[in-house]
Coordinates of C-alpha atoms and ligand atoms in Angstrom, one line a residue:
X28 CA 9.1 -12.5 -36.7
X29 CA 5.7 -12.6 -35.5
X30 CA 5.0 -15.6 -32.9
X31 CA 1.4 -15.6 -34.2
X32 CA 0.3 -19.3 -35.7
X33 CA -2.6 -20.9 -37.6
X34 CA -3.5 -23.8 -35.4
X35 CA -6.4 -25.8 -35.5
X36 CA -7.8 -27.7 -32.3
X37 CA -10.0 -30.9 -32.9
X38 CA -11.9 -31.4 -30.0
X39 CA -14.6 -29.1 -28.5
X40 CA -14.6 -30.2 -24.7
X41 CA -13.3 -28.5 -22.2
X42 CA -9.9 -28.7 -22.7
X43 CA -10.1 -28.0 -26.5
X44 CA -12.8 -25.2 -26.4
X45 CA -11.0 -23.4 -23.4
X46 CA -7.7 -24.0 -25.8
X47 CA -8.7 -22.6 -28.5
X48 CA -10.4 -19.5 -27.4
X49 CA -7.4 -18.7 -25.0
X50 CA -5.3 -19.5 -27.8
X51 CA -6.6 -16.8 -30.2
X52 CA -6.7 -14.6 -27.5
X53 CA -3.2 -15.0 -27.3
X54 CA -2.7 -13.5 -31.0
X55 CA -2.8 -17.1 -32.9
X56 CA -5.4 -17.2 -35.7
X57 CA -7.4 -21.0 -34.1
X58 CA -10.0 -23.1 -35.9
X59 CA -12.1 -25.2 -33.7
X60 CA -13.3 -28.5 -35.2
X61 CA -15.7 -31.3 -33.9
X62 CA -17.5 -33.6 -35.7
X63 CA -21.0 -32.8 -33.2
X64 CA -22.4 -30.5 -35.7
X65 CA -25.4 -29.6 -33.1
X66 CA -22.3 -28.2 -31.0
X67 CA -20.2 -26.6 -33.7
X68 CA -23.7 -24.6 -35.4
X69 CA -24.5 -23.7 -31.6
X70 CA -21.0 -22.3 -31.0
X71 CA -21.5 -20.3 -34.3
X72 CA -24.2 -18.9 -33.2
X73 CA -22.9 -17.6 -29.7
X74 CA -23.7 -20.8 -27.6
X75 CA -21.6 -22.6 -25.5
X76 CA -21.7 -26.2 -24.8
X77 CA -20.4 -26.1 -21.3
X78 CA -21.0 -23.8 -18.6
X79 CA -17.6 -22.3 -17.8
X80 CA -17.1 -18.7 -16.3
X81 CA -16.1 -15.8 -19.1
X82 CA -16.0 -18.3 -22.1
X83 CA -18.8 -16.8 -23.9
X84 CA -17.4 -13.6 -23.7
X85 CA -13.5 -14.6 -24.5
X86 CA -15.5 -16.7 -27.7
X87 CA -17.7 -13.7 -28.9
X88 CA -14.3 -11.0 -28.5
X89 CA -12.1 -13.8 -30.8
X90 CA -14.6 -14.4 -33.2
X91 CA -15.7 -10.7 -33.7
X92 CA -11.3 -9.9 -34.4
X93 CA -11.6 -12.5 -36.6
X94 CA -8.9 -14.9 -34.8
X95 CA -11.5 -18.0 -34.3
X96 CA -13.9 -20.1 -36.0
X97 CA -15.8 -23.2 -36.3
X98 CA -16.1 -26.4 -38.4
X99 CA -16.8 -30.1 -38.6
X100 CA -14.2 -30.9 -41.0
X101 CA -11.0 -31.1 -40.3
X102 CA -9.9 -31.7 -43.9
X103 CA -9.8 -27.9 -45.4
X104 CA -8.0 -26.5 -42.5
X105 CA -5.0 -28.6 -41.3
X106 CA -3.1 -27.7 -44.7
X107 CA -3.5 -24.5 -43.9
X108 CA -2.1 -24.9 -40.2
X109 CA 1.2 -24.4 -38.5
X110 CA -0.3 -26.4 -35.7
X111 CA -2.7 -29.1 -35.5
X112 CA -4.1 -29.5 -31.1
X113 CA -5.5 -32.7 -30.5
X114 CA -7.8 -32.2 -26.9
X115 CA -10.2 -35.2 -27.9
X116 CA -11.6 -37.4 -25.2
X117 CA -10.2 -40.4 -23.3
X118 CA -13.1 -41.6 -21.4
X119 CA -12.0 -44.6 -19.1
X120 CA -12.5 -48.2 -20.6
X121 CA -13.7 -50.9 -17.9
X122 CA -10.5 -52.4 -16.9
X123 CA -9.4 -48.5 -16.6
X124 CA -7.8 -47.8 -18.9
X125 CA -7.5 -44.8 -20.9
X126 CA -9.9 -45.5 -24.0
X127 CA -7.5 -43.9 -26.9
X128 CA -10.5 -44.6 -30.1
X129 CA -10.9 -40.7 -30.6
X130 CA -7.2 -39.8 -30.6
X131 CA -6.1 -42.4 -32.8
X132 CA -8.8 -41.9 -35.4
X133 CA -8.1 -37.9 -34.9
X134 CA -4.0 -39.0 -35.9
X135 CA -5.3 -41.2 -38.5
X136 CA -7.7 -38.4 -40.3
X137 CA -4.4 -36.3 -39.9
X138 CA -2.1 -38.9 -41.4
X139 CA -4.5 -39.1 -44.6
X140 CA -5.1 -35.9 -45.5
X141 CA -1.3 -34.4 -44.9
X142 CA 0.3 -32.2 -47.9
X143 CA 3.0 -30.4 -45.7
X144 CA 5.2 -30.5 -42.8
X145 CA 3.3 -30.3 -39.1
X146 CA 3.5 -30.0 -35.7
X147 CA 1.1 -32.2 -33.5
X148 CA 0.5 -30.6 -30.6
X149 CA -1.4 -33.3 -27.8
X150 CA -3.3 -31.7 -24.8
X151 CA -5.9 -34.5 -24.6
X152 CA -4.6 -36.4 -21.3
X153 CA -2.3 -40.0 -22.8
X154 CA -1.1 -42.5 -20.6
X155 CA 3.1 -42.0 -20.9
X156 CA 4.3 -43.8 -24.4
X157 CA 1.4 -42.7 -26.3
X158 CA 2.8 -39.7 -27.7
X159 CA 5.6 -41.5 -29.1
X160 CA 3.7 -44.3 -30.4
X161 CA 2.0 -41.5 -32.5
X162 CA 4.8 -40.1 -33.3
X163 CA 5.9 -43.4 -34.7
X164 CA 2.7 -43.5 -36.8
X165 CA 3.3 -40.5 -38.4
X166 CA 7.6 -41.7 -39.2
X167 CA 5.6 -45.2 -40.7
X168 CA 3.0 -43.7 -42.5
X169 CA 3.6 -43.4 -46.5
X170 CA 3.2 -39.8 -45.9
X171 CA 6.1 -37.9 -47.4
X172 CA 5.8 -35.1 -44.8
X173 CA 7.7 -35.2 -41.6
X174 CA 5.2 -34.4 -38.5
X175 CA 6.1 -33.8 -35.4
X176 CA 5.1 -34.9 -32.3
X177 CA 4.7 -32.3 -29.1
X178 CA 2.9 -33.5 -25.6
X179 CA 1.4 -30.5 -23.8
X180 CA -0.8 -31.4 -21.4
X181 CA -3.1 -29.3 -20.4
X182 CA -3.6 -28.3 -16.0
X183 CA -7.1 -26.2 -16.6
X184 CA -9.5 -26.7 -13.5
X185 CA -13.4 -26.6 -14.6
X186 CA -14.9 -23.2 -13.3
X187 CA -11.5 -21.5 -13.4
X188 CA -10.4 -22.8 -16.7
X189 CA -9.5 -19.2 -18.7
X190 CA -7.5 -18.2 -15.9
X191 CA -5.7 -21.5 -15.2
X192 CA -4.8 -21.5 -18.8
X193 CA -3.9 -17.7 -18.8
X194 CA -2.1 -17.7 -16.0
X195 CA -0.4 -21.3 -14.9
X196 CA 1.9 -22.3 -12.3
X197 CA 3.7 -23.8 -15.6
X198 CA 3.3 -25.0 -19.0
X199 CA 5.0 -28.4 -19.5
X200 CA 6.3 -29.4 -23.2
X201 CA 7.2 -32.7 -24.3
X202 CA 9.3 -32.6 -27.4
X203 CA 12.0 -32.7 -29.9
X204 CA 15.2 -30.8 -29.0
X205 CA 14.5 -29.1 -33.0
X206 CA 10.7 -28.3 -31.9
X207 CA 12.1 -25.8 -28.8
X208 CA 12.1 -22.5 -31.0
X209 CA 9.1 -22.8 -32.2
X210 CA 7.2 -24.4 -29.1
X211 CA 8.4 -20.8 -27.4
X212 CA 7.6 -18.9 -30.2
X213 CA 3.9 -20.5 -30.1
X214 CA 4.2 -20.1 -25.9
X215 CA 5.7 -16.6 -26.4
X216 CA 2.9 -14.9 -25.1
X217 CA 3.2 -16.7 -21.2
X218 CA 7.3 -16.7 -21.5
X219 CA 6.6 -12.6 -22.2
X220 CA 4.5 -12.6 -18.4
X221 CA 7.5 -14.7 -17.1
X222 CA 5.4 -17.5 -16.9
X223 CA 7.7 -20.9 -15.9
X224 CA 8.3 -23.0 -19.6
X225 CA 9.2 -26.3 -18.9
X226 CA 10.6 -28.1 -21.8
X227 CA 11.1 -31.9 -21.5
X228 CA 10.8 -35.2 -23.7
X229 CA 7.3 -36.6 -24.4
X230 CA 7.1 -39.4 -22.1
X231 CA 8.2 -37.4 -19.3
X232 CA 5.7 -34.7 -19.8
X233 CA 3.0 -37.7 -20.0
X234 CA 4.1 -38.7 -16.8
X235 CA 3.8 -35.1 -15.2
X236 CA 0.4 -34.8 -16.0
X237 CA -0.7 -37.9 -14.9
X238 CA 1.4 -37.5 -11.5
X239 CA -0.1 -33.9 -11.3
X240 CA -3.5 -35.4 -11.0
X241 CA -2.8 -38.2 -8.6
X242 CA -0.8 -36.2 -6.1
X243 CA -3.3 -33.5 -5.8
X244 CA -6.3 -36.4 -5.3
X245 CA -3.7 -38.0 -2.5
X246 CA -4.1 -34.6 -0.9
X247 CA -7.2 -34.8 -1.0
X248 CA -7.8 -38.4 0.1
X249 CA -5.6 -37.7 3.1
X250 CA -7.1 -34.5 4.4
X251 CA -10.5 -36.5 4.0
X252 CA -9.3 -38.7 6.2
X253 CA -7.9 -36.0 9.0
X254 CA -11.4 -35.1 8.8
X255 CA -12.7 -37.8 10.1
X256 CA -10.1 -38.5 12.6
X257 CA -10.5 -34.7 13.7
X258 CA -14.2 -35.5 14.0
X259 CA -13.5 -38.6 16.1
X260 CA -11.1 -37.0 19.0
X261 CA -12.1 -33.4 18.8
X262 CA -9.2 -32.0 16.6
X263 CA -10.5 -28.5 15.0
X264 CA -9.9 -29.4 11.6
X265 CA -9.4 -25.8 10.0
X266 CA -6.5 -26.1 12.8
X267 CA -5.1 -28.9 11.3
X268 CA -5.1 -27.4 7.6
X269 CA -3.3 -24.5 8.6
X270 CA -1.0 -25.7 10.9
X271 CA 0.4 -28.4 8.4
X272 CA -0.2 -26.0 5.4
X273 CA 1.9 -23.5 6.6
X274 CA 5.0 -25.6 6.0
X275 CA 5.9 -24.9 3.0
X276 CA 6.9 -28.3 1.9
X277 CA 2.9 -29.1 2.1
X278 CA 1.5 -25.9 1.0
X279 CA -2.4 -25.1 2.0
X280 CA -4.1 -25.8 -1.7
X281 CA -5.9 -28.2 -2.3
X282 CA -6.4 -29.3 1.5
X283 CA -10.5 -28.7 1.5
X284 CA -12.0 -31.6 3.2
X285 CA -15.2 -32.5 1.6
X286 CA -17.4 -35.8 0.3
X287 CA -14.5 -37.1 -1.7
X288 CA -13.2 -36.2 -4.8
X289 CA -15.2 -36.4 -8.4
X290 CA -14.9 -35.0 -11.7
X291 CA -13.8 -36.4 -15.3
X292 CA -10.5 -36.5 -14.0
X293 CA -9.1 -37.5 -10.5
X294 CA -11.0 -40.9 -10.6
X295 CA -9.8 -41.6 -14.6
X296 CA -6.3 -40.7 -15.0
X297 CA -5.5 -42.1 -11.0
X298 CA -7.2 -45.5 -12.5
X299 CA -5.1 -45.3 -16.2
X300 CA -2.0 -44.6 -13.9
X301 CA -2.9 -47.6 -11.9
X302 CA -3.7 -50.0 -14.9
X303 CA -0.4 -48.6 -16.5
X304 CA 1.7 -49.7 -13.1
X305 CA 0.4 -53.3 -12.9
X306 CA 1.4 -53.5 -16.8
X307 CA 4.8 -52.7 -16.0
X308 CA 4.7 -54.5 -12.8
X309 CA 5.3 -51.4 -10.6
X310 CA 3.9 -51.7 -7.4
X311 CA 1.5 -48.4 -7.0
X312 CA 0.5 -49.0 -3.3
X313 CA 0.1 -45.6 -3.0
X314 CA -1.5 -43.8 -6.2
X315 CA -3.6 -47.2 -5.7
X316 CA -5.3 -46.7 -2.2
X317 CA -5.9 -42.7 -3.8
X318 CA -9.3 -44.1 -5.3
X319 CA -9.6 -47.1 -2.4
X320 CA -9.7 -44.3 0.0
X321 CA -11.9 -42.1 -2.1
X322 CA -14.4 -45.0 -2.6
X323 CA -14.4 -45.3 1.4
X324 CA -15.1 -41.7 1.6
X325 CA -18.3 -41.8 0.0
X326 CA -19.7 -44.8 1.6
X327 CA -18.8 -43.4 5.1
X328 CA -20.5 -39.8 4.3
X329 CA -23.6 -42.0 3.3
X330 CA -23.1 -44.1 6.2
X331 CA -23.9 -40.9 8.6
X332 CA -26.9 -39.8 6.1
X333 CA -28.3 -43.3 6.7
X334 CA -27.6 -42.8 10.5
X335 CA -29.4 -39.4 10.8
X336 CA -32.8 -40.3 8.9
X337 CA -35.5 -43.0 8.8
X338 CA -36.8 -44.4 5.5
X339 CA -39.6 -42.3 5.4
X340 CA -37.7 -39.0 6.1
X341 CA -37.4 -36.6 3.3
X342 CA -33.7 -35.8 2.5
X343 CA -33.0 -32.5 1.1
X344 CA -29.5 -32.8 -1.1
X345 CA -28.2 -29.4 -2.5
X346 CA -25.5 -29.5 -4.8
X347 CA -25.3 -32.4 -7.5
X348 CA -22.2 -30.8 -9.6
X349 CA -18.6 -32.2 -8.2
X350 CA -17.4 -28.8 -7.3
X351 CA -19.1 -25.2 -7.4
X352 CA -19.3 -23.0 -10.2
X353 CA -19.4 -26.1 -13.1
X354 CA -22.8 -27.7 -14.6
X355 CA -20.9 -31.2 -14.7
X356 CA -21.9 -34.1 -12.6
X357 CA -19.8 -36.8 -14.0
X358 CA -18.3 -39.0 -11.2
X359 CA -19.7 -36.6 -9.0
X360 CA -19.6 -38.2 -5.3
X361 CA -23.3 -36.3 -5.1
X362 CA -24.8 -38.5 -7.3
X363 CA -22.6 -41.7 -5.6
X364 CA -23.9 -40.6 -2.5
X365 CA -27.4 -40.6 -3.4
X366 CA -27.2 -44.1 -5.0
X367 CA -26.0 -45.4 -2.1
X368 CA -29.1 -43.9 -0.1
X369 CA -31.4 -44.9 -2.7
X370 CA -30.7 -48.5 -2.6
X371 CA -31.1 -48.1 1.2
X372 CA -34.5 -46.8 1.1
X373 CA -33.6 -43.5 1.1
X374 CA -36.0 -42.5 -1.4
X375 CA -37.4 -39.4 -0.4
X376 CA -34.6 -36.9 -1.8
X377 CA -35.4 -33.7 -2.8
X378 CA -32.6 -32.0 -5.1
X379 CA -31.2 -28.6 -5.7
X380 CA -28.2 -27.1 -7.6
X381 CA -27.9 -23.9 -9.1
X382 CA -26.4 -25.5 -12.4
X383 CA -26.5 -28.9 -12.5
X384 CA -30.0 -30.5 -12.4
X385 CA -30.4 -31.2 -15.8
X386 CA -27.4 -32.9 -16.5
X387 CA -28.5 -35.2 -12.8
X388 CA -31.8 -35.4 -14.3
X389 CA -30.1 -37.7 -16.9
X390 CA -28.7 -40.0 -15.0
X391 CA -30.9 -40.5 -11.8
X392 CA -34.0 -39.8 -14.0
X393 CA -37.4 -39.8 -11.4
X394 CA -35.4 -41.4 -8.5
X395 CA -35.4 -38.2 -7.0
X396 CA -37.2 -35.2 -7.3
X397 CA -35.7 -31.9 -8.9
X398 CA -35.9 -28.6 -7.4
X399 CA -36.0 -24.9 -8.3
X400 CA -34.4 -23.4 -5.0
X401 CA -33.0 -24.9 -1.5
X402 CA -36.3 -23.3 -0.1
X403 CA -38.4 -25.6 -2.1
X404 CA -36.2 -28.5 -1.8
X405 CA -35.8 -28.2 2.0
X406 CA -40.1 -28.4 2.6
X407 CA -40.9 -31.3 4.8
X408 CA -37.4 -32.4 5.2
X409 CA -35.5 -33.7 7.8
X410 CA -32.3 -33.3 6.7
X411 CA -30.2 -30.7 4.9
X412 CA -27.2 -32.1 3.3
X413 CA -24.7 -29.4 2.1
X414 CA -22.3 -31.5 -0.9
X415 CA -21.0 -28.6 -2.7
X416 CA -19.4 -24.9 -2.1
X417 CA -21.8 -23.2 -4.4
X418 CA -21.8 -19.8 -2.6
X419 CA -25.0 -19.7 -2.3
X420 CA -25.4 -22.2 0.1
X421 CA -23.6 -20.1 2.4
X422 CA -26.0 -17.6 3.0
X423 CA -28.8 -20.3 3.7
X424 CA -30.8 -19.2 6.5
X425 CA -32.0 -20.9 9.5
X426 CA -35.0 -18.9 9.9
X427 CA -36.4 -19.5 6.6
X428 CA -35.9 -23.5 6.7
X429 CA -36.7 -23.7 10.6
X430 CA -40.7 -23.2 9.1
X431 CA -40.1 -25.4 6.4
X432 CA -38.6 -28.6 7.7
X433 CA -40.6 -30.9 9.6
X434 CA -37.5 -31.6 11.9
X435 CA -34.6 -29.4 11.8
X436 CA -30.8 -31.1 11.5
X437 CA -28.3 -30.2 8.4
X438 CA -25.1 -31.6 7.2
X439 CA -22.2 -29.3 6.0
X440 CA -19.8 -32.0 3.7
X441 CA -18.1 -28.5 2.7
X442 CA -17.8 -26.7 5.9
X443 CA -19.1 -23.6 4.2
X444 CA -21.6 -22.5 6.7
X445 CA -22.4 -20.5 9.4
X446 CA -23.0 -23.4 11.8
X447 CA -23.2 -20.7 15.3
X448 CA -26.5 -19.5 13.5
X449 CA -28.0 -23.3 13.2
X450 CA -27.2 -24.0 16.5
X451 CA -28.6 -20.6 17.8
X452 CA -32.2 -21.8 15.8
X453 CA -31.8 -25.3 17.4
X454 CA -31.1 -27.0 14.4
X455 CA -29.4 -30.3 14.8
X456 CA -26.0 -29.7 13.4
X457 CA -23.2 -32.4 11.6
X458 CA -19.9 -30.6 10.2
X459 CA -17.2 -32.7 8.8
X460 CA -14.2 -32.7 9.9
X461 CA -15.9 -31.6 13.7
X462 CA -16.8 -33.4 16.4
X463 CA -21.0 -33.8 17.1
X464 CA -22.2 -31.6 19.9
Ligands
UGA7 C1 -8.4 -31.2 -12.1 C2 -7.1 -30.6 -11.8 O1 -7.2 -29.7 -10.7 C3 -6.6 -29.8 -13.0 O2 -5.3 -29.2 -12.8 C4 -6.6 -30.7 -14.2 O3 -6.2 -30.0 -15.4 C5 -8.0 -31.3 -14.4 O4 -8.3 -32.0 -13.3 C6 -7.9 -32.2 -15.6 O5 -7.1 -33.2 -15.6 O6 -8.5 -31.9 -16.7 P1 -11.0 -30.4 -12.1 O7 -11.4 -31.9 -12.2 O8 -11.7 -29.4 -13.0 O9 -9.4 -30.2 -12.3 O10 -11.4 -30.0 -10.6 P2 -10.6 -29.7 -9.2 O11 -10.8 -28.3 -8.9 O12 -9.3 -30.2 -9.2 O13 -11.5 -30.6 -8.2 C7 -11.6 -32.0 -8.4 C8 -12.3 -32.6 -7.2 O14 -11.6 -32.5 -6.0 C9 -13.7 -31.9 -6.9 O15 -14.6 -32.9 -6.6 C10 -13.4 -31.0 -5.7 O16 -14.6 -30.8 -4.9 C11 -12.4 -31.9 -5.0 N1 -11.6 -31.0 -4.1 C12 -10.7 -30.2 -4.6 C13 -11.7 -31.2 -2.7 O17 -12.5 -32.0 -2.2 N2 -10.8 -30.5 -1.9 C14 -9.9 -29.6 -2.4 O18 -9.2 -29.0 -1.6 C15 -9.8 -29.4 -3.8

């Protein structure tokens, strides 16, 4: 029997675009839906609503085979589907919690339009019990058909989201013991590469996720803080990494000091996991002080920008995207950063990224001023402040901004440059994770 599926994904994000495509490419015959018809007719047309390395071209091979297309209604395709994904948003609500509106009206839609038998597949990210709450929606509902509910959430990082999907460390699958078969018939495709299946209930696999997210910001919280313990006694930091992330039991990913963590999902899930524990009563000291510490991070990088310039000084900021290699600034400790200098008359901060200016541009507006290049951010400054591992950043050159600044100092907050150069052109230098000269 062929393992190929119709499936339709609702949801055009990240998670659900990068889903679907992948999924086609994996033989399966996908229909994406979203009800943003300015994004569906654009992704008709060949144009991606995110920025996200290879997606346009995985998008314009599965469309031309015929395996993927797009719609706003969900209504004429999920009778046709052996598999409905749902990979909607769950933005964080204020007392953070996960904000479950657009699932729950995507189950709902599902629930009254059903005229045969389906598996629910969930990717978007649930706090643990939701899946089963859904799944008792669908056992409640007057619906006739029996539905079944599958979590499989989803471990894509932005920027390296076809290959994290292609090739994962694992795939996780919350089910029924009588949805196995066809969960590795849909998966048949990675269990053919020998790719690791693991097949749990749908709590558990909840759980995972969630756990997956806060343990890898915990790593990152803690090496943040070796940083600045290295900078304070003289510890070389890149040491440090490798000598605990050669023991195995640590492991060196994910051990990059930098500004703090950011993105849609750290900060959200680690505050859903948190507002989940004080539900229950469980004591989360630890996932808890993930943020806490994360919080602290950004104020003391800010700290040392407010303690290397004078109100009047302009401040030259490349990178305004929470990582390389992504247009997305959401929760990105940039943009914290520069709030932070902004209410502490920091105005004067001239901006570059290579992707992400228009989406800052929307949320700091004219409280800054945008740039086209470092070169032309970095006139009259007084500081360059490195925030994110675009590459290139790393091939600034001293030279070029020695005739440009009005006083020469730079901050790396990714440790991604050349600093023997900067100190060779008598630039004032601040690395973190190092102590000052
Ligand atoms: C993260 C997880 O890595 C994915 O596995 C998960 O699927 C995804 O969240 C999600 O839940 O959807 P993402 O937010 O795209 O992926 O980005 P990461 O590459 O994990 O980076 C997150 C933040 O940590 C960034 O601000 C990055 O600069 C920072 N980081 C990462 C460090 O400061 N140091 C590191 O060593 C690694």
């Amino acid at each position: 029997m062929s393992s190929a599926r119709k499936v339709v994904v609702i949801g055009t994000g990240y998670v659900g675009l990068v889903s679907g495509v992948c999924f086609s490419d994996m033989g399966h015959q996908v229909t994406c839906i979203d009800t943003n018809q300015e994004k569906i007719d654009g992704l008709k047309e060949g144009k991606m609503p995110i920025f996200e390395r290879g997606l346009e071209d995985l998008v314009s091979k599965s469309v031309n085979v015929g395996r993927l297309e797009f719609d706003i209604d969900m209504r004429d395709h999920i009778n046709k589907a052996d598999a409905v994904v749902i990979a909607v948003g769950t933005p964080i609500k204020e007392d953070g919690s996960a904000n479950l509106d657009f699932v729950y009206r995507v189950v709902d839609e599902i629930i009254q339009n059903l005229s045969k038998d389906i598996t629910i597949i969930i990717k978007s990210t649930i706090p643990p019990g939701t899946c089963d709450f859904i799944q008792k929606k669908f056992d409640e509902s007057i619906s006739q058909y029996k539905s079944s509910v599958v979590s499989n959430p989803e471990f894509l990082r932005e920027g390296e989201a076809i290959e994290d999907f292609m090739n994962p460390d694992r795939v996780v699958i919350g089910c029924d013991s009588d949805k196995k078969e066809e969960m590795k018939n849909f998966y048949q495709d990675h269990i053919s590469r020998n790719i690791s299946v693991i097949f749990t209930n749908r709590i558990t696999a909840e759980l995972i996720k969630y756990s997956s997210n806060s343990f890898l910001a915990m790593k990152i919280a803690f090496i943040n803080e070796i940083a600045s313990i290295s900078e304070k006694i003289g510890a070389d930091m890149d040491g440090v990494r490798l000598g605990i992330g050669s023991d195995s039991r640590i492991g060196k990913k994910f051990l990059n000091p930098g500004p703090g963590f950011g993105g849609s999902c750290f900060p959200k899930d680690i505050e859903a996991l948190v507002e989940l524990s004080d539900k229950i009563n469980a004591d989360s000291k630890v996932i808890r002080s993930v943020n806490n510490s994360n919080k602290d991070r950004i104020q003391e990088i800010a700290n040392n920008i407010l303690a290397m310039t004078e109100p009047k000084d302009n401040i030259c900021f490349l990178g305004m995207t929470y990582k390389a290699n992504t247009d997305d600034v959401r929760t990105s400790p940039s943009i914290d950063i520069i709030r932070i200098l902004l209410v502490n008359n920091r105005t004067n901060i001239k901006c570059y990224d290579p992707m992400g200016i228009e989406s800052a541009r929307k949320i700091l507006s004219d409280k800054v001023t945008y740039h086209n290049n470092i070169y032309d951010a970095a006139e009259d400054a007084s500081l360059v402040v490195i925030a994110t591992e675009w590459d290139e950043f790393k091939d600034i050159q001293p030279e070029k901004l020695s005739n440009l600044m009005k006083s020469k100092s730079i901050y790396d907050l990714r440790r991604i440059v050349n600093m023997k150069q900067f100190i060779e052109a008598d630039f004032k230098t601040k690395v973190i994770g190092l102590q000052d000269a």
